[in-house]
Amino acid sequence: DDTVTVGENNSGSITGNSGNDSVIHGYGNTGVITDVETIISIPPAPSANPLPGTFNSTQNITLSSDGADSIFYTTDGTVSDCEEENGVLYESPISVLSTKTITAVACTEEGEHSSPTAALTYTIELKVDPADLSSVLETVFTPASGASLSLTLSLTLSQDLEINTTASGSKVVLV
C-alpha cells in the first residue's frame, strides 16, 4: 500500500510488490512501471496558441495540455488550482483585449493533481492610424428635445495624436 511520486522526465523503472501500490509521475516519463494498481500521470503545464508576446491587435488565446482532463485559469494575477472557486474552467478561447497575464494549470481527473503553473503574458499595443481614428471614435449623442447633455469622456492613447474639437450647438465634432 505504498505511493511513489516521481518527478518529470523519469526514465527509471518502478516495480511494485503486487499490492495496492500507486505511482504518481510527471509528464515526460519514459520509465517502465509494473505491478502497481494505480498510475497517475500529471499533465504538463498548459501551452497557448498563439504563444505569449506583443501584438498590435486583440487576441483569442487557446490553451491545451496533453493528457489533461481540464484546465483552470485566472487573469487577475492570482494562481489558479483545480477548483472553480479559485479559477475559471477553460472551455473556449480567451479574449485578450488589453495587456494581460493568463495563469493556468492543467488538472488530472477530479482535479486531484495539477501541473506546474504556466504564466502567459500578452502585451497588446493597439496601433491606430490617425486617419482611421474617426471611424473608431464616431459616436452620435442626441439629447431629448429641450434637454441638455453632460458628457465626460476620457481617451488614453499610446501614440502621439492631436485632437481638435469644435462645438456647434449641442454637437461636439472631432476633426
mmCIF file of C-alpha atoms in Angstrom:
data_model
loop_
_atom_site.group_PDB
_atom_site.id
_atom_site.type_symbol
_atom_site.label_atom_id
_atom_site.label_comp_id
_atom_site.label_asym_id
_atom_site.label_seq_id
_atom_site.Cartn_x
_atom_site.Cartn_y
_atom_site.Cartn_z
ATOM 1 C CA ASP A 1 0.000 0.000 0.000
ATOM 2 C CA ASP A 2 2.772 2.423 -0.933
ATOM 3 C CA THR A 3 2.561 5.585 -3.028
ATOM 4 C CA VAL A 4 5.615 6.683 -5.007
ATOM 5 C CA THR A 5 5.764 10.146 -6.561
ATOM 6 C CA VAL A 6 8.257 10.619 -9.372
ATOM 7 C CA GLY A 7 9.127 13.957 -10.949
ATOM 8 C CA GLU A 8 9.155 14.967 -14.592
ATOM 9 C CA ASN A 9 11.203 13.104 -17.182
ATOM 10 C CA ASN A 10 11.696 9.930 -15.115
ATOM 11 C CA SER A 11 13.480 7.233 -17.088
ATOM 12 C CA GLY A 12 13.984 4.652 -14.339
ATOM 13 C CA SER A 13 11.951 1.523 -13.748
ATOM 14 C CA ILE A 14 9.489 1.239 -10.888
ATOM 15 C CA THR A 15 8.187 -2.143 -9.760
ATOM 16 C CA GLY A 16 5.514 -2.528 -7.117
ATOM 17 C CA ASN A 17 5.053 -5.532 -4.859
ATOM 18 C CA SER A 18 1.739 -6.537 -6.470
ATOM 19 C CA GLY A 19 -0.146 -4.881 -3.630
ATOM 20 C CA ASN A 20 -2.263 -1.758 -3.560
ATOM 21 C CA ASP A 21 0.645 0.452 -4.696
ATOM 22 C CA SER A 22 0.319 3.739 -6.579
ATOM 23 C CA VAL A 23 2.745 5.695 -8.745
ATOM 24 C CA ILE A 24 2.246 9.386 -9.498
ATOM 25 C CA HIS A 25 4.573 10.695 -12.183
ATOM 26 C CA GLY A 26 5.123 13.920 -14.053
ATOM 27 C CA TYR A 27 4.949 14.313 -17.798
ATOM 28 C CA GLY A 28 7.891 13.075 -19.825
ATOM 29 C CA ASN A 29 8.045 9.726 -18.021
ATOM 30 C CA THR A 30 9.794 7.086 -20.142
ATOM 31 C CA GLY A 31 10.447 4.633 -17.314
ATOM 32 C CA VAL A 32 8.700 1.288 -17.031
ATOM 33 C CA ILE A 33 6.121 0.984 -14.251
ATOM 34 C CA THR A 34 4.967 -2.535 -13.359
ATOM 35 C CA ASP A 35 2.990 -4.366 -10.678
ATOM 36 C CA VAL A 36 1.175 -1.332 -9.305
ATOM 37 C CA GLU A 37 -2.576 -0.861 -9.008
ATOM 38 C CA THR A 38 -2.824 2.873 -9.799
ATOM 39 C CA ILE A 39 -0.744 5.013 -12.151
ATOM 40 C CA ILE A 40 -1.473 8.739 -12.239
ATOM 41 C CA SER A 41 0.142 10.873 -14.942
ATOM 42 C CA ILE A 42 0.380 14.581 -14.114
ATOM 43 C CA PRO A 43 -0.020 16.633 -17.311
ATOM 44 C CA PRO A 44 2.464 19.302 -18.445
ATOM 45 C CA ALA A 45 1.792 22.981 -17.789
ATOM 46 C CA PRO A 46 -0.697 24.404 -20.282
ATOM 47 C CA SER A 47 0.628 25.863 -23.511
ATOM 48 C CA ALA A 48 -1.035 28.590 -25.538
ATOM 49 C CA ASN A 49 -1.730 29.433 -29.146
ATOM 50 C CA PRO A 50 -0.660 31.979 -30.128
ATOM 51 C CA LEU A 51 2.433 31.946 -27.945
ATOM 52 C CA PRO A 52 2.741 34.814 -25.438
ATOM 53 C CA GLY A 53 4.237 38.019 -26.795
ATOM 54 C CA THR A 54 3.481 41.529 -28.026
ATOM 55 C CA PHE A 55 0.654 42.057 -30.512
ATOM 56 C CA ASN A 56 -0.847 45.054 -32.294
ATOM 57 C CA SER A 57 -4.355 43.582 -32.224
ATOM 58 C CA THR A 58 -6.573 41.806 -29.724
ATOM 59 C CA GLN A 59 -6.033 38.051 -29.441
ATOM 60 C CA ASN A 60 -8.083 34.894 -28.823
ATOM 61 C CA ILE A 61 -5.936 32.508 -26.797
ATOM 62 C CA THR A 62 -6.373 28.739 -26.985
ATOM 63 C CA LEU A 63 -4.994 26.650 -24.092
ATOM 64 C CA SER A 64 -4.014 22.974 -24.219
ATOM 65 C CA SER A 65 -2.127 20.358 -22.211
ATOM 66 C CA ASP A 66 -1.537 16.770 -23.364
ATOM 67 C CA GLY A 67 -3.290 14.292 -21.103
ATOM 68 C CA ALA A 68 -5.140 16.898 -19.031
ATOM 69 C CA ASP A 69 -8.759 16.304 -18.098
ATOM 70 C CA SER A 70 -9.322 20.031 -17.526
ATOM 71 C CA ILE A 71 -7.524 23.386 -17.415
ATOM 72 C CA PHE A 72 -8.234 26.191 -14.958
ATOM 73 C CA TYR A 73 -7.006 29.769 -15.378
ATOM 74 C CA THR A 74 -7.135 33.293 -13.961
ATOM 75 C CA THR A 75 -6.432 36.700 -15.484
ATOM 76 C CA ASP A 76 -6.200 38.724 -12.265
ATOM 77 C CA GLY A 77 -2.666 37.780 -11.241
ATOM 78 C CA THR A 78 -3.682 35.043 -8.808
ATOM 79 C CA VAL A 79 -2.547 31.451 -9.265
ATOM 80 C CA SER A 80 -5.307 29.011 -10.056
ATOM 81 C CA ASP A 81 -5.679 25.466 -8.870
ATOM 82 C CA CYS A 82 -8.082 22.739 -9.970
ATOM 83 C CA GLU A 83 -11.138 24.211 -8.241
ATOM 84 C CA GLU A 84 -13.707 26.560 -9.794
ATOM 85 C CA GLU A 85 -13.762 28.826 -6.747
ATOM 86 C CA ASN A 86 -10.080 29.621 -7.407
ATOM 87 C CA GLY A 87 -10.139 29.900 -11.185
ATOM 88 C CA VAL A 88 -12.171 29.635 -14.357
ATOM 89 C CA LEU A 89 -12.663 26.290 -16.117
ATOM 90 C CA TYR A 90 -11.217 26.689 -19.621
ATOM 91 C CA GLU A 91 -13.883 25.823 -22.193
ATOM 92 C CA SER A 92 -13.282 28.175 -25.133
ATOM 93 C CA PRO A 93 -10.652 30.659 -26.363
ATOM 94 C CA ILE A 94 -9.886 33.541 -24.009
ATOM 95 C CA SER A 95 -10.306 37.032 -25.499
ATOM 96 C CA VAL A 96 -7.378 39.274 -24.625
ATOM 97 C CA LEU A 97 -8.367 42.865 -25.383
ATOM 98 C CA SER A 98 -5.585 44.595 -23.429
ATOM 99 C CA THR A 99 -2.266 43.635 -21.823
ATOM 100 C CA LYS A 100 -2.907 40.630 -19.575
ATOM 101 C CA THR A 101 -1.239 37.635 -17.944
ATOM 102 C CA ILE A 102 -3.118 34.343 -18.050
ATOM 103 C CA THR A 103 -2.104 31.995 -15.235
ATOM 104 C CA ALA A 104 -3.152 28.397 -15.906
ATOM 105 C CA VAL A 105 -2.823 24.851 -14.572
ATOM 106 C CA ALA A 106 -3.741 21.535 -16.166
ATOM 107 C CA CYS A 107 -5.592 19.049 -13.979
ATOM 108 C CA THR A 108 -5.990 15.296 -13.711
ATOM 109 C CA GLU A 109 -9.369 13.636 -13.395
ATOM 110 C CA GLU A 110 -11.370 15.007 -10.456
ATOM 111 C CA GLY A 111 -8.730 17.738 -10.004
ATOM 112 C CA GLU A 112 -6.663 15.719 -7.544
ATOM 113 C CA HIS A 113 -3.330 16.677 -9.124
ATOM 114 C CA SER A 114 -2.252 19.745 -11.073
ATOM 115 C CA SER A 115 0.558 20.557 -13.460
ATOM 116 C CA PRO A 116 3.175 23.213 -12.897
ATOM 117 C CA THR A 117 1.712 26.705 -13.338
ATOM 118 C CA ALA A 118 2.009 28.490 -16.683
ATOM 119 C CA ALA A 119 2.180 32.302 -16.663
ATOM 120 C CA LEU A 120 1.384 33.532 -20.183
ATOM 121 C CA THR A 121 1.776 37.285 -20.762
ATOM 122 C CA TYR A 122 0.205 39.037 -23.739
ATOM 123 C CA THR A 123 1.082 42.669 -24.397
ATOM 124 C CA ILE A 124 -1.474 44.409 -26.607
ATOM 125 C CA GLU A 125 -0.283 47.616 -28.276
ATOM 126 C CA LEU A 126 -3.105 48.774 -30.500
ATOM 127 C CA LYS A 127 -1.853 50.999 -33.292
ATOM 128 C CA VAL A 128 -4.442 53.275 -34.859
ATOM 129 C CA ASP A 129 -3.675 55.374 -37.904
ATOM 130 C CA PRO A 130 -4.875 58.909 -37.085
ATOM 131 C CA ALA A 131 -6.657 58.956 -40.455
ATOM 132 C CA ASP A 132 -8.751 55.992 -39.273
ATOM 133 C CA LEU A 133 -9.446 57.378 -35.792
ATOM 134 C CA SER A 134 -12.746 58.993 -36.769
ATOM 135 C CA SER A 135 -14.221 55.582 -37.554
ATOM 136 C CA VAL A 136 -13.149 54.321 -34.122
ATOM 137 C CA LEU A 137 -14.492 57.315 -32.178
ATOM 138 C CA GLU A 138 -17.532 58.225 -34.240
ATOM 139 C CA THR A 139 -20.463 58.380 -31.861
ATOM 140 C CA VAL A 140 -23.627 60.427 -32.011
ATOM 141 C CA PHE A 141 -25.239 61.716 -28.813
ATOM 142 C CA THR A 142 -28.669 63.238 -29.301
ATOM 143 C CA PRO A 143 -30.294 64.667 -26.171
ATOM 144 C CA ALA A 144 -34.068 64.748 -25.892
ATOM 145 C CA SER A 145 -35.688 67.916 -27.182
ATOM 146 C CA GLY A 146 -35.141 70.751 -24.689
ATOM 147 C CA ALA A 147 -32.752 68.647 -22.546
ATOM 148 C CA SER A 148 -29.085 69.293 -22.090
ATOM 149 C CA LEU A 149 -26.404 66.662 -22.310
ATOM 150 C CA SER A 150 -23.458 66.442 -19.962
ATOM 151 C CA LEU A 151 -20.696 64.074 -21.006
ATOM 152 C CA THR A 152 -17.306 63.322 -19.532
ATOM 153 C CA LEU A 153 -15.043 61.316 -21.800
ATOM 154 C CA SER A 154 -11.530 60.059 -21.196
ATOM 155 C CA LEU A 155 -9.285 58.862 -24.006
ATOM 156 C CA THR A 156 -5.859 57.339 -23.367
ATOM 157 C CA LEU A 157 -3.514 56.973 -26.317
ATOM 158 C CA SER A 158 -0.248 55.072 -26.605
ATOM 159 C CA GLN A 159 0.976 57.179 -29.508
ATOM 160 C CA ASP A 160 1.153 60.896 -30.265
ATOM 161 C CA LEU A 161 -2.113 62.209 -31.637
ATOM 162 C CA GLU A 162 -3.577 65.685 -31.805
ATOM 163 C CA ILE A 163 -7.329 66.034 -31.420
ATOM 164 C CA ASN A 164 -9.061 69.317 -32.186
ATOM 165 C CA THR A 165 -12.662 69.803 -31.149
ATOM 166 C CA THR A 166 -15.289 72.272 -32.225
ATOM 167 C CA ALA A 167 -18.666 72.762 -30.639
ATOM 168 C CA SER A 168 -21.754 73.628 -32.625
ATOM 169 C CA GLY A 169 -24.928 73.899 -30.558
ATOM 170 C CA SER A 170 -25.285 70.544 -28.805
ATOM 171 C CA LYS A 171 -22.885 68.767 -31.112
ATOM 172 C CA VAL A 172 -19.171 68.155 -30.495
ATOM 173 C CA VAL A 173 -17.210 67.198 -33.580
ATOM 174 C CA LEU A 174 -13.752 65.578 -33.624
ATOM 175 C CA VAL A 175 -11.768 66.777 -36.608
#
